[in-house]
Coordinates of C-alpha atoms and ligand atoms in Angstrom, one line a residue:
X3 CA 37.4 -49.7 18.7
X4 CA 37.0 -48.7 15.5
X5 CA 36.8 -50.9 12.6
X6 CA 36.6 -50.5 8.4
X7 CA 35.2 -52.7 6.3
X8 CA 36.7 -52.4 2.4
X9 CA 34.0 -52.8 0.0
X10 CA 30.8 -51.2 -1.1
X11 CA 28.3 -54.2 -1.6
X12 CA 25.5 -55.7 0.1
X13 CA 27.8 -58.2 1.3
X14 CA 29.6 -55.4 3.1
X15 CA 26.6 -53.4 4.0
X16 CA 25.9 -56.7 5.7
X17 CA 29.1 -57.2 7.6
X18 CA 29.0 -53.3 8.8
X19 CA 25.4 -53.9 9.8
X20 CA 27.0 -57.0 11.8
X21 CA 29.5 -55.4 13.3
X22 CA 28.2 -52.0 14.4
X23 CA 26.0 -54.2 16.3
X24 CA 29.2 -55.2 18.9
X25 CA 29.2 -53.2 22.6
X26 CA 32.8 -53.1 21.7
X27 CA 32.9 -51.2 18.6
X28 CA 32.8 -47.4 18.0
X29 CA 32.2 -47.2 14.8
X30 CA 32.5 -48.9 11.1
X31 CA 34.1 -47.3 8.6
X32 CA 33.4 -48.4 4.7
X33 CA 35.8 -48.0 1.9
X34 CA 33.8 -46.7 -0.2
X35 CA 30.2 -48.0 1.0
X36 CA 27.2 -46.9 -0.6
X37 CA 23.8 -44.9 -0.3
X38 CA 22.4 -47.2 2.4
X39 CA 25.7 -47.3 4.5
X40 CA 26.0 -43.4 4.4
X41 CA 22.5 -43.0 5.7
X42 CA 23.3 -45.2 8.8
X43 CA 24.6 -43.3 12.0
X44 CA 26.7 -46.4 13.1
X45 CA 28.2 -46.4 9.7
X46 CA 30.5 -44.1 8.2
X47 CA 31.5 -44.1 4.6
X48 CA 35.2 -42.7 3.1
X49 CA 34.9 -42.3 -0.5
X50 CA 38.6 -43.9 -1.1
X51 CA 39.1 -47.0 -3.1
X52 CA 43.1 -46.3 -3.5
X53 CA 44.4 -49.3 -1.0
X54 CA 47.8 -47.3 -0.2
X55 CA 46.1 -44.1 0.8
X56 CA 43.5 -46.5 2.7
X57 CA 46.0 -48.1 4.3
X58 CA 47.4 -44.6 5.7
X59 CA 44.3 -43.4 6.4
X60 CA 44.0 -46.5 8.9
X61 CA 47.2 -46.1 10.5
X62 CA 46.3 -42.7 10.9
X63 CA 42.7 -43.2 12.6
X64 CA 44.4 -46.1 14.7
X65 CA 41.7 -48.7 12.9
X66 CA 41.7 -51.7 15.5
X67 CA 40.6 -54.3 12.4
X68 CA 39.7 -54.7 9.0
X69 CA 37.8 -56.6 7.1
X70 CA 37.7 -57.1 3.4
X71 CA 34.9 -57.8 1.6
X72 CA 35.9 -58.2 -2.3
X73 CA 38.1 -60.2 -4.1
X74 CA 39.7 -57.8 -6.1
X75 CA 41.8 -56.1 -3.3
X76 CA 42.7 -59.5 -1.8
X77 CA 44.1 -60.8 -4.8
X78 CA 46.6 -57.5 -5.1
X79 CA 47.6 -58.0 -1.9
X80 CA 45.9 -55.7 0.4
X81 CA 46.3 -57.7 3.5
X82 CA 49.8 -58.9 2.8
X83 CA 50.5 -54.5 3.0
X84 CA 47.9 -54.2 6.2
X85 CA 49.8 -56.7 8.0
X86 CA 53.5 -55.2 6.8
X87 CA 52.2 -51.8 8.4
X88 CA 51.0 -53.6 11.6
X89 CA 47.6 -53.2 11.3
X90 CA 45.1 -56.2 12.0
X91 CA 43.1 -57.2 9.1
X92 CA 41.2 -60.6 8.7
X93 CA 41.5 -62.0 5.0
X94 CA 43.6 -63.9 3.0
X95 CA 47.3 -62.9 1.3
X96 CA 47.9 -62.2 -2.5
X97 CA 49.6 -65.7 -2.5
X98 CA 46.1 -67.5 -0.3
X99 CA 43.9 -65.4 -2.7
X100 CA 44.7 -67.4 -5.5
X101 CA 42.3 -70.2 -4.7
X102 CA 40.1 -67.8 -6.3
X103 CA 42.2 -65.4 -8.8
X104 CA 43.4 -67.9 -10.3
X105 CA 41.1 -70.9 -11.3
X106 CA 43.9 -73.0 -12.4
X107 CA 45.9 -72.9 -9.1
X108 CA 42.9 -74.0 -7.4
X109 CA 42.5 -77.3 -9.9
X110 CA 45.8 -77.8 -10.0
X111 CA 45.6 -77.1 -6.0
X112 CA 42.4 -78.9 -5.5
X113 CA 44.2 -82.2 -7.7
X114 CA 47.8 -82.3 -5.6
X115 CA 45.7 -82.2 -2.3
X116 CA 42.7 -85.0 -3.6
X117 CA 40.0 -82.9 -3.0
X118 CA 37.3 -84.0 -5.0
X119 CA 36.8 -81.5 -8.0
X120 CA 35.3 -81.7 -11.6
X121 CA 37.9 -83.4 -14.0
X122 CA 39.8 -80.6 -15.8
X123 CA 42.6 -79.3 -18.6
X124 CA 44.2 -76.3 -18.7
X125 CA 45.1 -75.0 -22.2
X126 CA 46.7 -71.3 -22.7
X127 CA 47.2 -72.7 -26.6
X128 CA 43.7 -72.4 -28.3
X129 CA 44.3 -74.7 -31.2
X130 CA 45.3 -77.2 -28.4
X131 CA 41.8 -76.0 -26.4
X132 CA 39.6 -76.9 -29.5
X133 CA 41.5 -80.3 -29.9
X134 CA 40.6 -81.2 -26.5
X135 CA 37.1 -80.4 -26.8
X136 CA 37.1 -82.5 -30.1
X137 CA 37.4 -85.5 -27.3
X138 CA 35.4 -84.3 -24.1
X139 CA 31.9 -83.4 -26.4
X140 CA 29.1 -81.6 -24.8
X141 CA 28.1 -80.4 -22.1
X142 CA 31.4 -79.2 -21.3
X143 CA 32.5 -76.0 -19.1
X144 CA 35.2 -73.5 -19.7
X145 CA 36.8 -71.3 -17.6
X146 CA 38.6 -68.3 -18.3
X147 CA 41.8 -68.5 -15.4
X148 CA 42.0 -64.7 -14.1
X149 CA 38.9 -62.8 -11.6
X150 CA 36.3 -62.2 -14.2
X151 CA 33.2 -60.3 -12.0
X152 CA 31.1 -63.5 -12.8
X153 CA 31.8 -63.7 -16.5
X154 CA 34.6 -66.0 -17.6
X155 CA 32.5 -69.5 -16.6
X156 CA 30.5 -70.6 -20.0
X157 CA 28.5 -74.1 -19.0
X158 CA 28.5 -74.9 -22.5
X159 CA 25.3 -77.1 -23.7
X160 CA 26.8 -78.0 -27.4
X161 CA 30.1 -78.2 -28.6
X162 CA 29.8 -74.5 -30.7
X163 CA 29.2 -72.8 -27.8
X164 CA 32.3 -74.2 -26.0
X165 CA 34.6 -73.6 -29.2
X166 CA 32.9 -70.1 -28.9
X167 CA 34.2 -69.6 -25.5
X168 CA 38.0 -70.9 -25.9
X169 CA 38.2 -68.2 -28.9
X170 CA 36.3 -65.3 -26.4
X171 CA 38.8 -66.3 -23.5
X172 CA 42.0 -66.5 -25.0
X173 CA 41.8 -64.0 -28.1
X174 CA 44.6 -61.6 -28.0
X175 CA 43.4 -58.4 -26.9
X176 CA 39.9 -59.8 -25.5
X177 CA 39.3 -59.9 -21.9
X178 CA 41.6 -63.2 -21.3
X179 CA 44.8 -61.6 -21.1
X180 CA 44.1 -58.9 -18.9
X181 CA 42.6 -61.2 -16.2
X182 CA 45.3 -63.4 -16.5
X183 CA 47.9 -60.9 -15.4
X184 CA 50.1 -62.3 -18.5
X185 CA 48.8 -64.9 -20.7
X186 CA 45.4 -66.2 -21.0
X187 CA 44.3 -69.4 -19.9
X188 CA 41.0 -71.5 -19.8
X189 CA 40.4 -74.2 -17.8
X190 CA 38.3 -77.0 -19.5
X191 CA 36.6 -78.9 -17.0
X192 CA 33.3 -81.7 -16.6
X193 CA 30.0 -80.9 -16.4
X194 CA 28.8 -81.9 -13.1
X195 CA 25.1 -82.3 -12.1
X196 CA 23.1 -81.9 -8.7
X197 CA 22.5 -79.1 -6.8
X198 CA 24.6 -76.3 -5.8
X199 CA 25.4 -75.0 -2.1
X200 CA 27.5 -72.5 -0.3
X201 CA 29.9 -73.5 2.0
X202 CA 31.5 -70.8 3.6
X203 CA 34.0 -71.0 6.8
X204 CA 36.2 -68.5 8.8
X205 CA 39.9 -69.7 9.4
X206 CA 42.9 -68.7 11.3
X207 CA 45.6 -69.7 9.2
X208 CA 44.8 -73.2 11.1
X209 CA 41.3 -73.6 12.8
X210 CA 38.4 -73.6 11.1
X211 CA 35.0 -72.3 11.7
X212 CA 31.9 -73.1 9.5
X213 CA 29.1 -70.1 8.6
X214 CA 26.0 -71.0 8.4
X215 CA 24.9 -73.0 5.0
X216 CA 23.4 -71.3 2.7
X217 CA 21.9 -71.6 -1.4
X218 CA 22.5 -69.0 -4.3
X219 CA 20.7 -68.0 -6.9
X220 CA 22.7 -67.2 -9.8
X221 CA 20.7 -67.1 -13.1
X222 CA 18.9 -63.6 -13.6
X223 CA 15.4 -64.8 -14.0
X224 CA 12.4 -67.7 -12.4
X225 CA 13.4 -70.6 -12.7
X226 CA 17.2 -70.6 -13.3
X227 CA 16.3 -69.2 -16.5
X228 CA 18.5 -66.5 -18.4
X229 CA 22.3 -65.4 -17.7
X230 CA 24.2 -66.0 -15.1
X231 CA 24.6 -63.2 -12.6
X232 CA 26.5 -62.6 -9.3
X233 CA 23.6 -63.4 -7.5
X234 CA 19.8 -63.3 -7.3
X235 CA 19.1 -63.9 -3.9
X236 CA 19.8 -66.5 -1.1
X237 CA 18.9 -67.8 2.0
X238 CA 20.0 -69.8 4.8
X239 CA 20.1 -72.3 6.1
X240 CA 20.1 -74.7 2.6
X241 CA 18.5 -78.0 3.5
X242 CA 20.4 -79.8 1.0
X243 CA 23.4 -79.7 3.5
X244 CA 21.9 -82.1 5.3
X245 CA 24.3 -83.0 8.8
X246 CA 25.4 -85.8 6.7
X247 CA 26.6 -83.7 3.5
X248 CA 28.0 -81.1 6.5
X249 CA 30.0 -83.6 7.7
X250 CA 31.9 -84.8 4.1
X251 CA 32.0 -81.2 2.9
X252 CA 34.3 -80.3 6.5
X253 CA 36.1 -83.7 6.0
X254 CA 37.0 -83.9 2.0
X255 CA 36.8 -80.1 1.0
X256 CA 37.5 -77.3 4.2
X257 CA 39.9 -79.4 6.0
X258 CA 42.1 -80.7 3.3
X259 CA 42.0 -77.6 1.9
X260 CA 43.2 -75.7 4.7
X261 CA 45.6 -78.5 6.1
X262 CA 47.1 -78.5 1.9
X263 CA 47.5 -74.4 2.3
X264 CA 49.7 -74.4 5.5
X265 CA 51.5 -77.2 4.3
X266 CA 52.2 -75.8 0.8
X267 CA 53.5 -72.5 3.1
X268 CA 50.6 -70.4 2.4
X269 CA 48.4 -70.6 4.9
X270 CA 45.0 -69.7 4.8
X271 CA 43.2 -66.2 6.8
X272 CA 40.1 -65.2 6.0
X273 CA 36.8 -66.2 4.7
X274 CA 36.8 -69.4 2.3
X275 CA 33.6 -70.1 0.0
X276 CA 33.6 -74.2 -1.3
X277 CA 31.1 -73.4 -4.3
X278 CA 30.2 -77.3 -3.6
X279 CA 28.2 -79.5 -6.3
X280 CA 26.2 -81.9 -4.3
X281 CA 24.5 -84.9 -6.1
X282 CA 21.7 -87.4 -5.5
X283 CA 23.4 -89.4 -3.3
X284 CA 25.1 -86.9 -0.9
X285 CA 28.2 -86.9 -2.8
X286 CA 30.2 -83.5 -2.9
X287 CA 32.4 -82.2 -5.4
X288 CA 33.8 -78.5 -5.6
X289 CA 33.2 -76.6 -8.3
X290 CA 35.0 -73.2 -6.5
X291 CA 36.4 -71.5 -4.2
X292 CA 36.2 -67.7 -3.4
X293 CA 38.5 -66.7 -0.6
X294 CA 35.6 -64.1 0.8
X295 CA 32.2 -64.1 1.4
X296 CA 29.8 -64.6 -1.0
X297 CA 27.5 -61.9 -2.4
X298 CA 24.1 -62.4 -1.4
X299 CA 24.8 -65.2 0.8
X300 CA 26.4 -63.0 3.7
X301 CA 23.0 -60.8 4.0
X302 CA 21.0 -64.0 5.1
X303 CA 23.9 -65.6 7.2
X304 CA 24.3 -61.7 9.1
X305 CA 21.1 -61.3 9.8
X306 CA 21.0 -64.7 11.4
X307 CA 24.3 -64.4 13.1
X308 CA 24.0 -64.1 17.1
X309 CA 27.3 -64.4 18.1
X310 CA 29.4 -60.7 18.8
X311 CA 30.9 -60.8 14.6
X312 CA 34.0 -59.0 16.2
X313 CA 35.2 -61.2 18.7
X314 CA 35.4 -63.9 16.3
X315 CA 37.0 -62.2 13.8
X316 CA 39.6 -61.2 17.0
X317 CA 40.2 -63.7 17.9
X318 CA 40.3 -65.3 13.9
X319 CA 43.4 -62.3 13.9
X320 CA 45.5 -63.2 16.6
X321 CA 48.7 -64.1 16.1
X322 CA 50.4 -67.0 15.3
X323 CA 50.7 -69.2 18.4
X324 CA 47.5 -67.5 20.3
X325 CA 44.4 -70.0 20.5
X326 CA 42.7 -68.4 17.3
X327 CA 38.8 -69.8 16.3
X328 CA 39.7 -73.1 18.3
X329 CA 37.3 -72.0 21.5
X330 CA 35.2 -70.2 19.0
X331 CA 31.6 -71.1 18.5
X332 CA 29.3 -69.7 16.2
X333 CA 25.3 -68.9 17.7
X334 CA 22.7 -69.0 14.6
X335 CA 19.1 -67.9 15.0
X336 CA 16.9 -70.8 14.6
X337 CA 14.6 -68.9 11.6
X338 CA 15.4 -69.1 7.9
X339 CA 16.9 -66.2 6.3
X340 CA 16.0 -65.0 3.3
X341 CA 17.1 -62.0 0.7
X342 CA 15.9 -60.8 -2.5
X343 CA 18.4 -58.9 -4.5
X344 CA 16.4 -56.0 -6.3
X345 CA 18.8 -55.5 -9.7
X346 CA 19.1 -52.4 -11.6
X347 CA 17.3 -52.1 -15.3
X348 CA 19.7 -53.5 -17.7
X349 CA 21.4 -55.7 -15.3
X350 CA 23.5 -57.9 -15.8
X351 CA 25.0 -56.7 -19.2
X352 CA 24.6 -53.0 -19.2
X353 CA 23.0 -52.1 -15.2
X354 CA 21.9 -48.3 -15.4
X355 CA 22.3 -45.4 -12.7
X356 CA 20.7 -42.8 -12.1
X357 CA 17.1 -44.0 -10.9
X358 CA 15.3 -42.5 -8.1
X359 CA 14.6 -45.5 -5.1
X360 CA 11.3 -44.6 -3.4
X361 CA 9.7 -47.1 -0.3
X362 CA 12.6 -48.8 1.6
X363 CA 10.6 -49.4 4.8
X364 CA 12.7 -48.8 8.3
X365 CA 14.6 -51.9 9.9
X366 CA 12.5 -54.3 12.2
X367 CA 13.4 -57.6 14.3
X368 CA 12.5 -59.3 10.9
X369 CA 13.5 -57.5 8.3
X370 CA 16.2 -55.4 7.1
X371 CA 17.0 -54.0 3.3
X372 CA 20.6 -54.0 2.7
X373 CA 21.9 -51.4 0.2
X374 CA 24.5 -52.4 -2.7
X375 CA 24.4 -50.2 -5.7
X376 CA 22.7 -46.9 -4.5
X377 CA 24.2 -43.6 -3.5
X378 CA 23.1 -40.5 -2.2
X379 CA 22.8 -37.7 -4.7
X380 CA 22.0 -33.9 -3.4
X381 CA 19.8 -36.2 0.0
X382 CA 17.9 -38.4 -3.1
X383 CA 18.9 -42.5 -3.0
X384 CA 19.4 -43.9 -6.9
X385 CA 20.4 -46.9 -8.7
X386 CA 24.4 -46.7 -9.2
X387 CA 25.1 -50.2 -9.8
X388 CA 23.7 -53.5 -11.1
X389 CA 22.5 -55.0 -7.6
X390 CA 20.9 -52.3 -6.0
X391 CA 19.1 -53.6 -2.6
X392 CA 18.9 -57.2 -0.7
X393 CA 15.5 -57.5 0.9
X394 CA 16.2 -59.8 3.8
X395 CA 13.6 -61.5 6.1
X396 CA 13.7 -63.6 9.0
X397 CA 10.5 -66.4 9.9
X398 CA 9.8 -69.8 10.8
X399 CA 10.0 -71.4 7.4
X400 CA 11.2 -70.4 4.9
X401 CA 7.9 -69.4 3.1
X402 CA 7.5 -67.2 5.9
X403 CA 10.2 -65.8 5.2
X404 CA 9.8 -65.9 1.5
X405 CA 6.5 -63.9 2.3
X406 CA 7.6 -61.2 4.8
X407 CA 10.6 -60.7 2.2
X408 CA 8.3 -60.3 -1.4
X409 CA 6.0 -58.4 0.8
X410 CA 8.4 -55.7 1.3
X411 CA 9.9 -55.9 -2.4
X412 CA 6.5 -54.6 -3.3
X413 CA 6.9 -51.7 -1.5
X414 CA 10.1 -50.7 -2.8
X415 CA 9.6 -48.8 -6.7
X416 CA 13.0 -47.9 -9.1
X417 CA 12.6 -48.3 -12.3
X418 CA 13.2 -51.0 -14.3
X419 CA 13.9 -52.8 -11.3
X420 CA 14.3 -56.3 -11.7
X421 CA 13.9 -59.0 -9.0
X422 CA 13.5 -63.3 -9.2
X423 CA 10.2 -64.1 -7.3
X424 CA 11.0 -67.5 -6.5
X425 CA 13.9 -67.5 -4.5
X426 CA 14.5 -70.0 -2.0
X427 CA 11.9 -72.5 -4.3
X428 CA 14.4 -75.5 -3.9
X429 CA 13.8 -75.2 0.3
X430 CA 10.2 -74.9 0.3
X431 CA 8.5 -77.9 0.4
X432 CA 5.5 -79.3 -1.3
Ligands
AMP19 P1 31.9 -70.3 -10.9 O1 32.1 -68.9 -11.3 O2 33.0 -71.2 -11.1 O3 31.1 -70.4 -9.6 O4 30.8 -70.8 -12.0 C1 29.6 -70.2 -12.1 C2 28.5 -71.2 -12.2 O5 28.7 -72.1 -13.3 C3 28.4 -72.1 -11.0 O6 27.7 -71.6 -10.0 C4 27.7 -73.3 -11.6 O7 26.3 -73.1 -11.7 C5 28.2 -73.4 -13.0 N1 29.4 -74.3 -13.1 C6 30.7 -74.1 -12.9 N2 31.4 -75.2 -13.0 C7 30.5 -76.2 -13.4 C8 30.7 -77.6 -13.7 N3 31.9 -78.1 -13.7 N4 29.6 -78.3 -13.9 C9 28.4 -77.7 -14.0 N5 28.2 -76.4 -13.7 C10 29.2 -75.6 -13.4
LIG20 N1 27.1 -65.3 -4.7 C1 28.2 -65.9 -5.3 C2 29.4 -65.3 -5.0 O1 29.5 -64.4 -4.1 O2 30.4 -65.6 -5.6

């Protein structure tokens, strides 16, 4: 069979990498892949990124399945016009999508269906916005409603700053109204505490299937110092999921959640990501969800992934009535994954192009480099985006890991390559 993934990330690098591993496929096809994906012989990129002409394309090459890896081509509907042409493709519809594109739905979701969530108010008046923070105080978080590529959350540590935010989110003309699709909305919400996981699960519409666990890093530098990014690195599995916390996030986030889609007549396909908030005492409270994979997580979860990734996302695609994930199980590899995301100089206000990458070692058992923003320019690989490689290692702990991984990010030269050298520091033990 042959099979496209849409995307051109390390998160779909990852997935290709996955999938090209199957006896059962011929070969992946990416829409529009990237440097490292077009230097792989089990990988084939198409430099198209118009879904219509895609979606011909596939009908044309008789794709058996799809797979798509961003948000922004789930939340305009690209499965819902898949499907409509008969072609099998796992994700969610426009309408599902909106647990992401559309932070208020999701509160507002998230509140009908009592799934514990931060408490929140959603203002599309600004005067009304600043009143309300008048009575919350700081630390407060705003939220612009619409997709915003990792920039419309401000965790706001005095009340300026949040004030600041309402007027950057919903001033005419300012990014706020074009994510919005219409007009702009903020969602003012609590400032939670504890430590942050990712929860991410495979359903059918009906069954679900839980990933792996795995931990983000999302501020640019040591630490969880400097601004917030898509992601520095991750790893998996994330210890603070303990069976216990596994247990309550499956019972009073996935499930509800999926059991309030179908019953609210929009049943959910696809990947869903709980951004979960977990505090001291276990407790677990859902800060997002993204109705994909997340971006580095997948890298460590693939590489640690035993089962065949296209039977279950066959069987996660048949239709209604068939058995779906229910006789699905998942096989992990026992080692901790871990990836380092190597970011582009200037990243992540103003990522440059154009550098030359020099030292990507060759995959092992252990260790593979999965490319996000290069390309291939006249045979040279360079920088063409702000998160250029995930460096991701497999070991026995996860300062193995950590060590086989930083090893091999000091091989690798760009420059003004950027890189967090403490990722995974919340797993590794005294
Ligand atoms: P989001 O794009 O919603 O994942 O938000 C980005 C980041 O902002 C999250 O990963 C958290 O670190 C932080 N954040 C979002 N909502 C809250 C909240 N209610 N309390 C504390 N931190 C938050
Ligand atoms: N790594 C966070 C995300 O994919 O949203």
């Amino acid at each position: 069979m042959n099979v496209l993934v849409i995307g051109g990330g390390g998160r779909e690098h990852a997935l290709a990498w996955k999938l090209a591993q199957s006896p059962k496929v011929q070969m992946v096809y990416l829409a529009p892949g990237n440097g490292g994906t077009a230097l792989d012989d089990r990988l084939k990129n198409l430099p198209m990124t118009d879904m219509v002409a895609l979606r011909d394309w596939a009908l044309e090459h008789k794709i058996g399945l799809t797979v798509v890896g961003p948000e922004g081509p789930l939340a305009a509907g690209v499965v819902d016009d898949f499907r409509a042409h008969g072609l099998r493709v796992f994700g969610p519809t426009k309408a599902a999508a909106q647990l992401e594109s559309s932070k208020a739905f999701s509160k507002s979701f998230m509140q009908r269906h009592g799934i514990p969530t931060a408490h929140f108010a959603v203002f599309s008046d600004a005067a009304a916005a600043h009143a309300h923070l008048e009575t919350t105080g700081a630390p407060i978080v705003v939220k612009a409603d619409g997709l915003a590529a990792g920039k419309g959350v401000v965790v706001a540590s005095t009340l300026d700053e949040a004030h600041a935010a309402v007027d950057f989110m919903l001033a005419d003309g300012a990014f706020g109204n074009a994510l919005a699709g219409g007009e702009a909305r903020v969602v003012i919400e609590e400032f939670l505490q504890g430590e942050e996981a990712s929860f991410i699960v495979m359903c059918d519409g009906k069954n679900v299937l839980p990933l792996a666990t795995s931990q983000d890093h999302k501020r640019l530098q040591d630490g969880d110092a400097g601004p917030n990014t898509g992601g520095m690195g991750a790893y998996s599995p994330a210890p603070i999921v303990t069976p216990d916390v596994h247990a309550r996030a499956m019972r009073e986030v996935i499930l509800p959640t999926i059991r309030g889609m179908e019953k609210d007549g929009i049943p959910f396909t696809g990947f869903l990501y709980a951004g979960l908030m977990i505090d001291a005492h276990g407790k677990v409270k859902t800060l997002e969800f993204n109705c994909r994979m997340g971006d580095p997580e997948t890298q460590p979860i693939m590489a640690r992934l035993k089962t065949d990734l296209l039977e279950v996302l066959w069987a996660a695609t048949e239709p209604a009535g068939a058995t779906g994930l229910a006789d699905m199980e998942l096989q992990w590899d026992r080692r901790t994954a871990l990836g380092v995301v190597l970011a582009a100089h200037g990243y992540p206000q103003t990522p440059r192009a154009g550098d030359a990458i020099e030292g990507i070692p060759k995959e092992a058992e252990d260790l593979v480099v999965f490319h996000a923003g290069t390309r291939l320019r006249d045979g040279v690989l360079e920088t063409s985006g702000g998160r250029v490689l995930c460096v991701t290692a497999l070991a026995d702990s996860v300062r193995l890991a950590q060590a086989r991984a930083y090893e091999t990010v000091h091989q690798i030269q760009f420059d003004g390559m950027q890189f967090r050298s403490d990722i995974g520091f919340r797993a590794v033990k005294a």
